[in-house]
Coordinates of C-alpha atoms in Angstrom, one line a residue:
Chain A
X169 CA 11.0 6.4 25.8
X170 CA 14.7 5.7 25.9
X171 CA 15.7 3.5 28.7
X172 CA 19.4 3.2 29.7
X173 CA 19.3 -0.5 30.2
X174 CA 19.0 -3.5 27.9
X175 CA 15.5 -4.8 27.8
X176 CA 16.2 -8.5 28.2
X177 CA 12.8 -10.0 28.1
X178 CA 11.6 -8.0 25.0
X179 CA 14.9 -8.7 23.3
X180 CA 14.4 -12.5 23.9
X181 CA 10.9 -12.2 22.5
X182 CA 12.2 -10.5 19.4
X183 CA 15.0 -13.0 18.9
X184 CA 12.6 -15.9 19.5
X185 CA 10.3 -14.5 16.8
X186 CA 13.1 -14.3 14.2
X187 CA 14.2 -17.8 15.1
X188 CA 10.6 -19.0 14.6
X189 CA 10.5 -17.3 11.2
X190 CA 13.8 -18.9 10.1
X191 CA 12.8 -22.4 11.3
X192 CA 9.4 -22.0 9.7
X193 CA 11.0 -20.7 6.5
X194 CA 13.3 -23.7 6.3
X195 CA 10.4 -26.1 6.8
X196 CA 8.3 -24.2 4.2
X197 CA 11.2 -24.5 1.7
X198 CA 11.6 -28.3 2.2
X199 CA 7.8 -28.8 1.9
X200 CA 7.6 -26.7 -1.2
X201 CA 10.5 -28.6 -2.7
X202 CA 8.9 -32.0 -2.0
X203 CA 5.2 -31.2 -2.6
X204 CA 4.9 -28.5 -5.1
X205 CA 8.2 -28.3 -7.0
X206 CA 9.7 -25.0 -8.0
X207 CA 6.5 -23.2 -8.6
X208 CA 5.8 -22.9 -4.9
X209 CA 2.7 -23.8 -2.9
X210 CA -0.8 -22.9 -4.0
X211 CA -2.3 -21.3 -0.9
X212 CA -5.9 -20.4 -1.7
X213 CA -7.6 -17.1 -1.6
X214 CA -7.2 -16.5 2.2
X215 CA -3.5 -17.5 1.8
X216 CA -3.1 -15.0 -1.0
X217 CA -4.9 -12.4 1.1
X218 CA -2.6 -13.1 4.1
X219 CA 0.4 -12.8 1.7
X220 CA -0.8 -9.5 0.3
X221 CA -1.4 -8.2 3.9
X222 CA 1.9 -9.3 5.3
X223 CA 3.7 -8.0 2.2
X224 CA 2.0 -4.6 2.8
X225 CA 2.5 -4.3 6.6
X226 CA 5.5 -2.3 7.3
X227 CA 6.8 -0.1 10.1
X228 CA 4.6 2.7 8.7
X229 CA 1.5 0.7 9.3
X230 CA 2.6 -0.9 12.6
X231 CA 4.2 2.0 14.3
X232 CA 3.9 5.1 12.1
X233 CA 0.1 5.3 11.8
X234 CA -0.5 5.3 15.6
X235 CA 2.2 8.0 15.8
X236 CA 0.4 10.1 13.3
X237 CA -2.8 9.8 15.3
X238 CA -1.0 10.7 18.5
X239 CA 0.5 13.9 17.0
X240 CA -2.1 14.9 14.3
X241 CA -5.4 13.4 15.3
X242 CA -8.0 13.2 12.6
X243 CA -5.5 14.2 9.9
X244 CA -4.0 10.6 10.2
X245 CA -7.4 9.2 8.9
X246 CA -6.1 10.2 5.5
X247 CA -3.5 7.4 5.9
X248 CA -6.2 4.9 6.8
X249 CA -8.4 5.8 3.8
X250 CA -5.4 6.2 1.4
X251 CA -3.8 2.9 2.3
X252 CA -7.1 0.9 2.0
X253 CA -8.8 2.8 -0.8
X254 CA -5.8 2.3 -3.1
X255 CA -6.7 -1.4 -3.2
X256 CA -10.0 -0.6 -4.9
X257 CA -8.1 1.1 -7.7
X258 CA -5.6 -1.8 -7.8
X259 CA -8.3 -4.4 -8.0
X260 CA -10.7 -2.8 -10.6
X261 CA -8.1 -1.3 -12.9
X262 CA -5.0 -3.4 -12.7
X263 CA -5.0 -6.7 -10.8
X264 CA -6.4 -9.0 -13.5
X265 CA -4.8 -7.1 -16.4
X266 CA -1.3 -7.2 -15.0
X267 CA -1.6 -11.0 -14.6
X268 CA -2.6 -11.3 -18.3
X269 CA 0.6 -9.5 -19.4
X270 CA 2.6 -12.4 -18.0
X271 CA 5.6 -10.3 -16.9
X272 CA 7.5 -10.6 -13.6
X273 CA 8.5 -7.0 -12.5
X274 CA 7.5 -3.4 -13.1
X275 CA 10.5 -2.8 -15.5
X276 CA 9.6 -6.0 -17.4
X277 CA 6.0 -4.8 -17.7
X278 CA 6.9 -1.3 -18.9
X279 CA 9.7 -2.5 -21.2
X280 CA 7.3 -4.9 -22.9
X281 CA 4.2 -2.7 -23.0
X282 CA 6.0 0.4 -24.3
X283 CA 8.6 -1.6 -26.3
X284 CA 11.3 0.6 -25.0
X285 CA 14.6 -0.2 -23.1
X286 CA 14.9 3.4 -22.0
X287 CA 11.4 3.3 -20.4
X288 CA 12.3 0.0 -18.8
X289 CA 15.6 1.3 -17.4
X290 CA 13.8 4.4 -16.2
X291 CA 11.3 2.4 -14.2
X292 CA 14.1 0.3 -12.7
X293 CA 15.8 3.5 -11.5
X294 CA 12.5 4.9 -10.1
X295 CA 11.8 1.6 -8.4
X296 CA 15.2 1.7 -6.7
X297 CA 14.6 5.3 -5.7
X298 CA 11.2 4.2 -4.2
X299 CA 13.0 1.3 -2.4
X300 CA 15.5 3.7 -0.9
X301 CA 12.9 6.1 0.4
X302 CA 10.6 3.4 1.7
X303 CA 13.5 1.6 3.3
X304 CA 14.5 4.7 5.2
X305 CA 11.1 4.6 6.9
X306 CA 11.6 0.9 7.8
X307 CA 15.2 1.6 9.0
X308 CA 13.9 4.4 11.2
X309 CA 11.3 2.0 12.8
X310 CA 13.9 -0.7 13.4
X311 CA 16.4 1.9 14.8
X312 CA 13.9 3.3 17.2
X313 CA 13.1 -0.2 18.4
X314 CA 16.8 -1.2 18.6
X315 CA 17.4 2.1 20.5
X316 CA 14.8 1.1 23.1
X317 CA 15.8 -2.6 23.2
X318 CA 19.5 -2.0 23.8
X319 CA 19.2 1.2 25.7
X320 CA 21.4 3.1 23.2
X321 CA 21.0 6.5 21.5
X322 CA 19.4 6.9 18.0
X323 CA 22.6 7.3 15.9
X324 CA 24.4 4.1 17.1
X325 CA 21.0 2.3 16.9
X326 CA 20.7 3.2 13.2
X327 CA 24.2 1.6 12.6
X328 CA 23.2 -1.5 14.7
X329 CA 19.9 -1.7 12.9
X330 CA 21.6 -1.7 9.5
X331 CA 24.0 -4.4 10.7
X332 CA 21.1 -6.5 11.9
X333 CA 19.2 -6.2 8.6
X334 CA 22.2 -7.1 6.5
X335 CA 23.2 -10.0 8.8
X336 CA 19.6 -11.4 8.8
X337 CA 19.4 -11.1 5.0
X338 CA 22.7 -12.9 4.6
X339 CA 21.8 -15.6 7.1
X340 CA 18.4 -16.1 5.4
X341 CA 19.9 -16.2 2.0
X342 CA 22.7 -18.6 3.0
X343 CA 20.3 -21.0 4.6
X344 CA 17.7 -20.6 1.8
X345 CA 14.9 -19.5 4.1
X346 CA 11.5 -19.2 2.4
X347 CA 9.2 -16.5 3.5
X348 CA 6.2 -17.9 5.4
X349 CA 3.8 -15.0 4.9
X350 CA 0.8 -16.6 6.5
X351 CA 2.7 -17.1 9.8
X352 CA 4.1 -13.6 9.5
X353 CA 0.6 -12.1 9.2
X354 CA -0.6 -14.2 12.1
X355 CA 2.3 -12.9 14.3
X356 CA 1.6 -9.3 13.1
X357 CA -2.1 -9.3 13.9
X358 CA -1.6 -11.0 17.3
X359 CA 1.2 -8.8 18.4
X360 CA -0.8 -5.7 17.4
X361 CA -4.3 -6.6 18.7
X362 CA -3.6 -8.5 21.9
X363 CA -1.7 -5.6 23.6
X364 CA -4.4 -3.2 22.5
X365 CA -7.1 -5.4 24.1
X366 CA -5.1 -5.6 27.3
X367 CA -4.6 -1.8 27.2
X368 CA -8.4 -1.1 26.6
X369 CA -9.3 -3.6 29.4
X370 CA -6.9 -1.8 31.8
X371 CA -8.9 1.4 31.3
X372 CA -12.2 -0.3 31.7
X373 CA -13.4 0.3 28.2
X374 CA -15.0 -2.2 25.9
X375 CA -11.9 -4.4 25.4
X376 CA -13.4 -7.2 23.3
X377 CA -13.6 -4.9 20.3
X378 CA -11.0 -2.2 21.1
X379 CA -11.5 -0.8 17.6
X380 CA -14.8 0.7 19.0
X381 CA -13.8 0.8 22.6
X382 CA -11.4 3.6 22.2
X383 CA -14.3 6.0 21.4
X384 CA -14.8 6.4 25.2
X385 CA -11.2 7.6 25.5
X386 CA -11.8 10.4 23.0
X387 CA -14.7 11.8 25.1
X388 CA -12.7 11.3 28.3
X389 CA -9.8 13.2 26.8
X390 CA -12.2 16.0 25.9
X391 CA -14.1 16.1 29.2
X392 CA -11.2 15.5 31.7
X393 CA -8.3 17.2 30.0
X394 CA -9.9 19.5 27.5
X395 CA -8.1 17.8 24.6
X396 CA -10.2 18.2 21.4
X397 CA -10.2 15.5 18.7
X398 CA -13.4 16.9 17.3
X399 CA -12.0 19.7 15.0
X400 CA -10.8 17.6 12.1
X401 CA -10.0 20.5 9.8
X402 CA -8.9 23.2 12.3
X403 CA -5.2 22.8 11.7
X404 CA -5.2 21.0 8.3
X405 CA -7.2 22.1 5.3
X406 CA -9.6 19.9 3.5
X407 CA -7.4 20.2 0.4
X408 CA -4.4 18.9 2.3
X409 CA -6.4 16.0 3.7
X410 CA -7.7 15.0 0.3
X411 CA -4.2 15.5 -1.4
X412 CA -2.6 13.1 1.1
X413 CA -5.4 10.6 0.9
X414 CA -5.4 10.4 -3.0
X415 CA -1.6 10.4 -3.1
X416 CA -1.5 7.4 -0.9
X417 CA -4.2 5.7 -3.1
X418 CA -2.4 6.4 -6.4
X419 CA 0.8 5.3 -4.7
X420 CA -0.7 2.1 -3.5
X421 CA -1.6 1.2 -7.1
X422 CA 1.9 2.1 -8.2
X423 CA 4.3 0.7 -5.7
X424 CA 6.4 -2.0 -7.4
X425 CA 6.4 -4.4 -4.4
X426 CA 2.6 -4.2 -4.2
X427 CA 2.1 -4.7 -7.9
X428 CA 4.5 -7.6 -7.8
X429 CA 1.9 -9.7 -5.9
X430 CA -0.2 -9.9 -9.1
X431 CA 2.4 -10.9 -11.7
X432 CA 2.6 -14.6 -10.8
X433 CA -0.6 -15.5 -8.9
X434 CA -2.0 -18.9 -9.8
X435 CA -5.3 -17.7 -11.2
X436 CA -6.9 -14.4 -12.0
X437 CA -10.1 -15.2 -10.0
X438 CA -8.1 -16.2 -6.9
X439 CA -6.0 -13.1 -7.3
X440 CA -9.1 -10.9 -7.3
X441 CA -10.6 -12.6 -4.2
X442 CA -7.1 -12.5 -2.6
X443 CA -7.3 -8.7 -2.8
X444 CA -10.6 -8.7 -0.8
X445 CA -9.1 -10.9 1.9
X446 CA -5.9 -8.9 1.9
X447 CA -7.8 -5.7 2.3
X448 CA -9.8 -7.2 5.2
X449 CA -6.6 -8.3 6.9
X450 CA -5.0 -4.9 6.4
X451 CA -8.2 -3.1 7.6
X452 CA -8.0 -5.2 10.9
X453 CA -4.8 -3.3 11.7
X454 CA -6.0 0.1 10.5
X455 CA -9.3 -0.2 12.4
X456 CA -7.1 -0.6 15.5
X457 CA -4.2 1.8 14.9
X458 CA -6.1 5.0 15.9
X459 CA -6.8 3.5 19.3
X460 CA -3.0 3.4 20.2
X461 CA -2.7 7.1 19.4
X462 CA -5.7 8.1 21.4
X463 CA -4.9 5.8 24.4
X464 CA -1.3 6.9 24.4
X465 CA -2.5 10.5 24.8
X466 CA -4.9 9.6 27.5
X467 CA -2.3 7.7 29.6
X468 CA 0.1 10.6 29.3
X469 CA -2.6 13.1 30.4
X470 CA -3.6 10.9 33.3
X471 CA 0.1 10.4 34.3
X472 CA 0.8 14.1 34.1
X473 CA 3.4 13.4 31.4
X474 CA 3.8 16.5 29.3
X475 CA 2.8 16.1 25.6
X476 CA 5.8 15.8 23.3
X477 CA 5.7 16.9 19.7
X478 CA 9.0 15.0 19.1
X479 CA 8.5 12.7 16.0
X480 CA 10.6 10.0 17.6
X481 CA 8.4 9.8 20.7
X482 CA 5.3 9.8 18.5
X483 CA 6.6 6.9 16.3
X484 CA 7.1 4.9 19.5
X485 CA 3.6 5.6 20.9
X486 CA 2.4 2.0 20.6
X487 CA 5.2 1.0 23.0
X488 CA 5.0 4.0 25.3
X489 CA 1.2 3.6 25.6
X490 CA 1.5 0.0 26.8
X491 CA 4.5 0.9 29.0
X492 CA 2.7 3.9 30.6
X493 CA -0.3 1.7 31.3
X494 CA 1.8 -0.5 33.5
X495 CA 1.2 -3.6 31.5
X496 CA 3.8 -6.4 31.9
X497 CA 7.1 -6.1 30.0
X498 CA 6.3 -9.1 27.8
X499 CA 3.4 -7.2 26.3
X500 CA 5.8 -4.4 25.2
X501 CA 8.1 -7.1 23.9
X502 CA 5.3 -8.5 21.8
X503 CA 4.7 -5.1 20.2
X504 CA 8.5 -4.6 19.6
X505 CA 8.6 -8.1 18.0
X506 CA 5.7 -7.2 15.7
X507 CA 7.2 -3.9 14.7
X508 CA 10.6 -5.4 14.0
X509 CA 8.9 -8.2 11.9
X510 CA 6.9 -5.7 9.9
X511 CA 9.8 -3.4 9.2
X512 CA 12.4 -6.1 8.6
X513 CA 10.3 -8.2 6.1
X514 CA 9.5 -5.1 4.1
X515 CA 13.0 -3.7 4.0
X516 CA 14.5 -7.1 3.2
X517 CA 12.1 -7.8 0.4
X518 CA 12.3 -4.3 -1.1
X519 CA 16.1 -4.1 -1.0
X520 CA 16.5 -7.6 -2.5
X521 CA 14.1 -6.7 -5.3
X522 CA 16.0 -3.4 -5.8
X523 CA 19.3 -5.2 -6.0
X524 CA 17.9 -7.7 -8.5
X525 CA 16.4 -4.8 -10.5
X526 CA 19.9 -3.2 -10.6
X527 CA 21.7 -6.3 -11.6
X528 CA 19.2 -7.2 -14.4
X529 CA 17.8 -3.9 -15.6
X530 CA 20.6 -1.4 -15.1
X531 CA 24.0 -3.1 -14.8
X532 CA 24.0 -5.0 -18.0
X533 CA 22.3 -2.2 -20.0
X534 CA 24.1 0.9 -18.8
X535 CA 27.3 -0.2 -17.0
X536 CA 28.6 -3.5 -18.4
X537 CA 26.8 -4.8 -21.5
X538 CA 29.1 -7.9 -21.6
X539 CA 28.2 -9.0 -18.0
X540 CA 27.8 -12.7 -17.5
X541 CA 25.3 -14.3 -15.1
X542 CA 28.0 -14.6 -12.4
X543 CA 28.8 -10.9 -12.8
X544 CA 25.1 -10.0 -12.4
X545 CA 24.9 -12.1 -9.1
X546 CA 28.0 -10.2 -7.8
X547 CA 26.5 -6.9 -8.9
X548 CA 23.3 -7.7 -7.0
X549 CA 25.2 -8.6 -3.8
X550 CA 27.4 -5.5 -4.1
X551 CA 24.4 -3.3 -4.8
X552 CA 22.5 -4.7 -1.8
X553 CA 25.4 -3.5 0.5
X554 CA 25.5 -0.1 -1.2
X555 CA 21.7 0.2 -0.8
X556 CA 22.0 -0.7 2.9
X557 CA 24.7 1.9 3.4
X558 CA 22.8 4.7 1.5
X559 CA 19.6 4.0 3.5
X560 CA 21.5 3.9 6.7
X561 CA 23.1 7.3 6.1
X562 CA 19.7 8.8 5.1
X563 CA 18.1 7.3 8.3
X564 CA 20.7 9.1 10.5
X565 CA 18.8 12.4 9.8
X566 CA 15.4 11.5 8.4
X567 CA 13.1 14.2 7.0
X568 CA 10.0 13.2 8.9
X569 CA 8.1 10.6 10.8
X570 CA 7.9 7.0 9.6
X571 CA 4.5 7.5 7.9
X572 CA 5.6 10.8 6.3
X573 CA 8.8 9.2 4.9
X574 CA 6.8 6.3 3.5
X575 CA 4.3 8.8 2.0
X576 CA 7.0 10.4 -0.1
X577 CA 7.6 7.0 -1.6
X578 CA 3.9 6.7 -2.3
X579 CA 4.0 10.2 -3.9
X580 CA 6.8 9.1 -6.2
X581 CA 5.1 5.9 -7.2
X582 CA 1.8 7.7 -7.7
X583 CA 3.4 10.3 -10.0
X584 CA 5.4 7.9 -12.1
X585 CA 4.5 4.1 -12.1
X586 CA 0.8 4.5 -11.5
X587 CA 0.2 6.6 -14.6
X588 CA 2.5 4.4 -16.7
X589 CA 0.6 1.2 -15.7
X590 CA -2.8 2.9 -15.9
X591 CA -2.4 4.2 -19.4
X592 CA -0.3 1.1 -20.4
X593 CA -3.3 -1.1 -19.6
X594 CA -6.2 1.1 -20.6
X595 CA -5.1 3.1 -23.6
X596 CA -3.4 1.4 -26.5
X597 CA -2.2 4.7 -28.0
X598 CA 0.1 5.4 -25.0
X599 CA 3.7 5.0 -26.3
X600 CA 7.3 5.1 -25.2
X601 CA 8.0 8.9 -25.7
X602 CA 4.7 9.5 -23.8
X603 CA 5.6 7.3 -20.8
X604 CA 9.2 8.6 -20.7
X605 CA 8.0 12.3 -20.7
X606 CA 5.3 11.4 -18.2
X607 CA 7.6 9.7 -15.7
X608 CA 10.2 12.5 -16.0
X609 CA 7.5 15.0 -15.2
X610 CA 6.4 12.8 -12.3
X611 CA 9.9 12.7 -10.8
X612 CA 10.2 16.5 -11.2
X613 CA 6.8 17.1 -9.6
X614 CA 7.7 14.8 -6.6
X615 CA 10.9 16.6 -5.8
X616 CA 9.8 20.1 -6.9
X617 CA 8.7 21.1 -3.3
X618 CA 12.2 20.2 -2.1
X619 CA 13.9 22.1 -4.9
X620 CA 11.9 25.3 -5.0
X621 CA 9.5 25.1 -2.0
X622 CA 11.4 27.7 0.0
X623 CA 11.6 30.2 -2.9
X624 CA 8.0 29.6 -4.1
X625 CA 5.7 28.7 -1.1
X626 CA 2.8 28.2 -3.5
X627 CA 4.6 25.1 -4.8
X628 CA 4.7 23.6 -1.3
X629 CA 1.1 24.4 -0.7
X630 CA -0.1 22.8 -4.0
X631 CA 2.4 20.0 -4.0
X632 CA 3.2 19.1 -0.4
X633 CA 6.1 16.6 -0.4
X634 CA 3.9 13.8 1.0
X635 CA 0.9 14.6 -1.1
X636 CA 2.0 15.7 -4.5
X637 CA 0.3 12.9 -6.5
X638 CA -3.2 14.4 -6.0
X639 CA -2.3 17.0 -8.6
X640 CA 0.8 15.3 -9.9
X641 CA -0.7 12.1 -11.2
X642 CA -3.4 13.8 -13.4
X643 CA -0.8 16.2 -14.7
X644 CA 1.5 13.3 -15.6
X645 CA -1.5 11.5 -17.3
X646 CA -2.1 14.7 -19.4
X647 CA 1.6 14.9 -20.3
X648 CA 1.6 11.2 -21.4
X649 CA -1.6 11.7 -23.5
X650 CA -0.3 14.8 -25.2
X651 CA 3.2 13.5 -26.0
X652 CA 1.8 10.1 -27.1
X653 CA -0.6 11.8 -29.5
X654 CA 2.1 14.0 -30.9
X655 CA 4.4 11.1 -31.6
X656 CA 4.2 7.8 -33.5
X657 CA 1.6 5.2 -32.3
X658 CA 2.9 2.0 -30.7
X659 CA 3.4 -1.1 -32.9
X660 CA 0.5 -3.1 -34.3
X661 CA 1.6 -6.1 -32.4
X662 CA 1.4 -4.6 -28.9
X663 CA -2.0 -3.0 -29.7
X664 CA -3.3 -6.3 -30.9
X665 CA -1.9 -7.9 -27.7
X666 CA -3.9 -5.4 -25.6
X667 CA -7.1 -5.9 -27.6
X668 CA -6.9 -9.7 -27.7
X669 CA -5.0 -10.9 -24.6
X670 CA -5.5 -8.2 -22.0
X671 CA -9.0 -7.0 -22.8
X672 CA -11.8 -9.0 -24.3
X673 CA -13.0 -6.8 -27.2
X674 CA -15.0 -9.4 -29.1
X675 CA -18.7 -8.7 -29.9
X676 CA -21.2 -11.5 -28.9
Chain B
X463 CA -7.2 8.5 -23.8
X464 CA -8.6 10.5 -26.6
X465 CA -10.5 8.9 -29.4
X466 CA -8.5 7.9 -32.5
X467 CA -9.4 6.1 -35.6
X468 CA -6.4 3.9 -36.2
X469 CA -5.5 0.6 -34.7
X470 CA -7.6 -1.3 -32.1
X471 CA -8.8 1.8 -30.2
X472 CA -8.5 0.3 -26.6
X473 CA -9.6 3.0 -24.2
X474 CA -11.3 3.0 -20.9
X475 CA -13.3 6.0 -22.2
X476 CA -14.5 4.2 -25.3
X477 CA -14.6 0.5 -24.5
X478 CA -15.0 -1.9 -27.5
X479 CA -16.8 -5.2 -27.6
X480 CA -19.6 -6.4 -25.5
X481 CA -17.4 -7.9 -22.8
X482 CA -15.1 -4.9 -22.3
X483 CA -18.1 -2.5 -22.4
X484 CA -19.9 -4.3 -19.6
X485 CA -16.6 -4.6 -17.6
X486 CA -15.9 -0.9 -17.9
X487 CA -19.5 -0.1 -16.9
X488 CA -19.0 -2.0 -13.6
X489 CA -15.5 -0.4 -13.1
X490 CA -17.1 3.0 -13.5
X491 CA -19.8 2.2 -11.0
X492 CA -17.3 0.9 -8.4
X493 CA -15.0 3.9 -8.9
X494 CA -18.0 6.2 -8.6
X495 CA -18.9 4.6 -5.3
X496 CA -15.3 4.8 -4.2
X497 CA -14.8 8.5 -5.1
X498 CA -18.2 9.7 -3.9
X499 CA -17.9 8.1 -0.5
X500 CA -14.5 9.6 0.2
X501 CA -15.3 13.1 -1.0
X502 CA -18.8 13.2 0.3
X503 CA -17.9 12.1 3.9
X504 CA -15.1 14.6 4.2
X505 CA -17.2 17.5 2.8
X506 CA -20.0 16.4 5.2
X507 CA -17.5 16.4 8.2
X508 CA -16.1 19.7 7.0
X509 CA -19.5 21.4 6.7
X510 CA -20.5 20.0 10.2
X511 CA -17.4 21.5 11.7
X512 CA -17.7 24.8 9.9
X513 CA -21.4 25.3 10.5
X514 CA -22.2 23.7 13.8
X515 CA -18.9 23.9 15.7
X516 CA -17.0 21.1 17.4
X517 CA -19.7 20.5 19.9
X518 CA -22.0 18.8 17.5
X519 CA -19.2 16.6 16.2
X520 CA -18.5 15.6 19.8
X521 CA -22.2 14.9 20.5
X522 CA -22.8 12.8 17.4
X523 CA -21.4 9.4 18.2
X524 CA -21.9 6.1 16.5
X525 CA -20.7 2.8 17.9
X526 CA -19.1 4.7 20.7
X527 CA -17.0 6.8 18.3
X528 CA -17.4 10.4 17.2
X529 CA -19.2 10.4 13.9
X530 CA -16.3 11.6 11.8
X531 CA -14.0 8.9 13.3
X532 CA -16.6 6.2 12.6
X533 CA -17.4 7.3 9.1
X534 CA -13.8 7.7 7.9
X535 CA -11.9 5.3 10.1
X536 CA -14.3 2.4 10.4
X537 CA -16.9 2.6 7.7
X538 CA -14.8 3.6 4.7
X539 CA -12.4 0.7 4.9
X540 CA -15.4 -1.6 5.3
X541 CA -17.1 0.1 2.3
X542 CA -14.0 -0.5 0.2
X543 CA -14.1 -4.2 1.1
X544 CA -17.8 -4.4 0.1
X545 CA -17.0 -2.6 -3.2
X546 CA -14.2 -5.0 -4.0
X547 CA -16.4 -8.0 -3.1
X548 CA -19.3 -6.7 -5.3
X549 CA -16.9 -6.2 -8.2
X550 CA -15.6 -9.7 -7.8
X551 CA -19.1 -11.2 -7.6
X552 CA -19.9 -9.4 -10.8
X553 CA -16.6 -10.4 -12.5
X554 CA -17.2 -14.1 -11.5
X555 CA -20.7 -14.0 -13.1
X556 CA -19.4 -12.1 -16.1
X557 CA -16.6 -14.6 -16.8
X558 CA -19.1 -17.5 -16.5
X559 CA -21.5 -15.7 -19.0
X560 CA -18.6 -15.0 -21.3
X561 CA -17.6 -18.7 -21.2
X562 CA -21.2 -19.7 -21.9
X563 CA -21.3 -17.3 -24.8
X564 CA -18.1 -18.6 -26.3
X565 CA -19.3 -22.2 -25.9
X566 CA -22.7 -21.4 -27.6
X567 CA -20.7 -19.8 -30.4
X568 CA -18.5 -22.8 -30.7
X569 CA -21.5 -25.2 -30.8
X570 CA -23.4 -23.1 -33.3
X571 CA -20.3 -22.9 -35.4
X572 CA -19.8 -26.6 -35.5
X573 CA -23.6 -27.3 -36.1
X574 CA -23.6 -24.9 -39.1
X575 CA -20.5 -26.6 -40.4
X576 CA -22.2 -29.9 -40.0
X577 CA -25.2 -28.6 -42.1
X578 CA -23.0 -27.6 -44.9

């Protein structure tokens, strides 16, 4: 939906939203400094939930999911189930236990649990790789929005998007802006649901709960235009659906920026209930996202607009649906602001974490062992710019839609970090050689379809690039178990720590 | 996660201690509910599509939505929230019981010392 002109009103809404975040962040910072000290504010279970949800919401959830529904119909439900079901795994298997380890990052956790600097460095490298892939999805979202807002083509929009991201991070860092995640979630949910309610009302469907109201649009599409949404597995096999769904779930429980929410929560009980609230807030978006895809299709069919299989158009369906419905421009501006907010906060957070990981886990260990604290700060800043440049170049020619790009990051996390954490917490015999062999296998499995997929189609069928952890994660777990059993057991101290501090093994 | 005879033997397949055993039992129940719901719904939808054609899937609606959209897109996320809430309720009660147990142990311990 490229328009040759600058969209002034939506642009003003987007700029106003960022100004609001910066002002609110400055206020939050001063309040935390005066009331809570350096530990930050205690926000309660709903606050933790809002933080989990806003941390989670990215361009993939805000824009990509609706695009997948628009293009692939029921297949996109695998994203809904995968991105919510993963939190069940996270809660029951990891949330409390991670907190008991008392570490601050994924490399910290793995380095401590497996007593290995090599494993620690490896996790840092994998985390950075995940950051790069995930950030490409966010950059693509930002670039598509920038392209529409400024009326420019995709390639210059990518460069402009990268400049905006770097500038905003530098401004926020210079001013010391704290992230107000409750406000951010509030903005996300309002900018996503309000336009959808207006859209459903315009069509005369049940607009108070558009999450159910869009059902009538599915039958209208079928009856009036012969478009069938009722053959869920006609184009995609049941195996492929399951593979994607479970990959996303394993990946959710292995993504470093998701796990990071649990390292420093004030209390285990609040952390657990925070997951429930977070899942509810996330589900509010996911219950609604299919409606945009379905209504987008319906408006196109009614307007005689030919269906486009172009991934760029599909990723922009939330905007085009509202635009084709003839709703006021400020409504489209709201959606653009929400999408920009979701993508920007995710990419900024991940790239800053990736840079910190480089400067503390890789730079002083592999590149410059004598690095001082000042050197590490410069290394982090330099690496942030390198990351932004790499991500920008990759975004110029992305390998899929926003949700598909993000799914690759989930596959990598599901094949590497998820098994490392799972066995690290629940099996005291897992050791450093086991986790290193397992994570190497995981990286290989993730990228195998790209390496040999053309020559061996069976590899691409069994391990689709976006869905490889369904088979990959169990294989990696087996590799970890076998290698661990064939090598020396971990030290007595770490096994005692697991038994006494992580799990309560006492007999009453 | 195989059994082994040395060390502390922490394993989700062979939990040790009263507290860990009961926690793992609940985790298994939650994960069973999680796995069964996902697999069973998709197999159900697949069998409906294969055996009864798209017409039936179109006819079967719930809350205005085709049954497969409702089951997967609306109910499953809600079910995950319910599972997480149930797990938390149990964990809250479990941690209170554990605390009671450890307090009783402490009191008994101090009484027996008093009697010596």
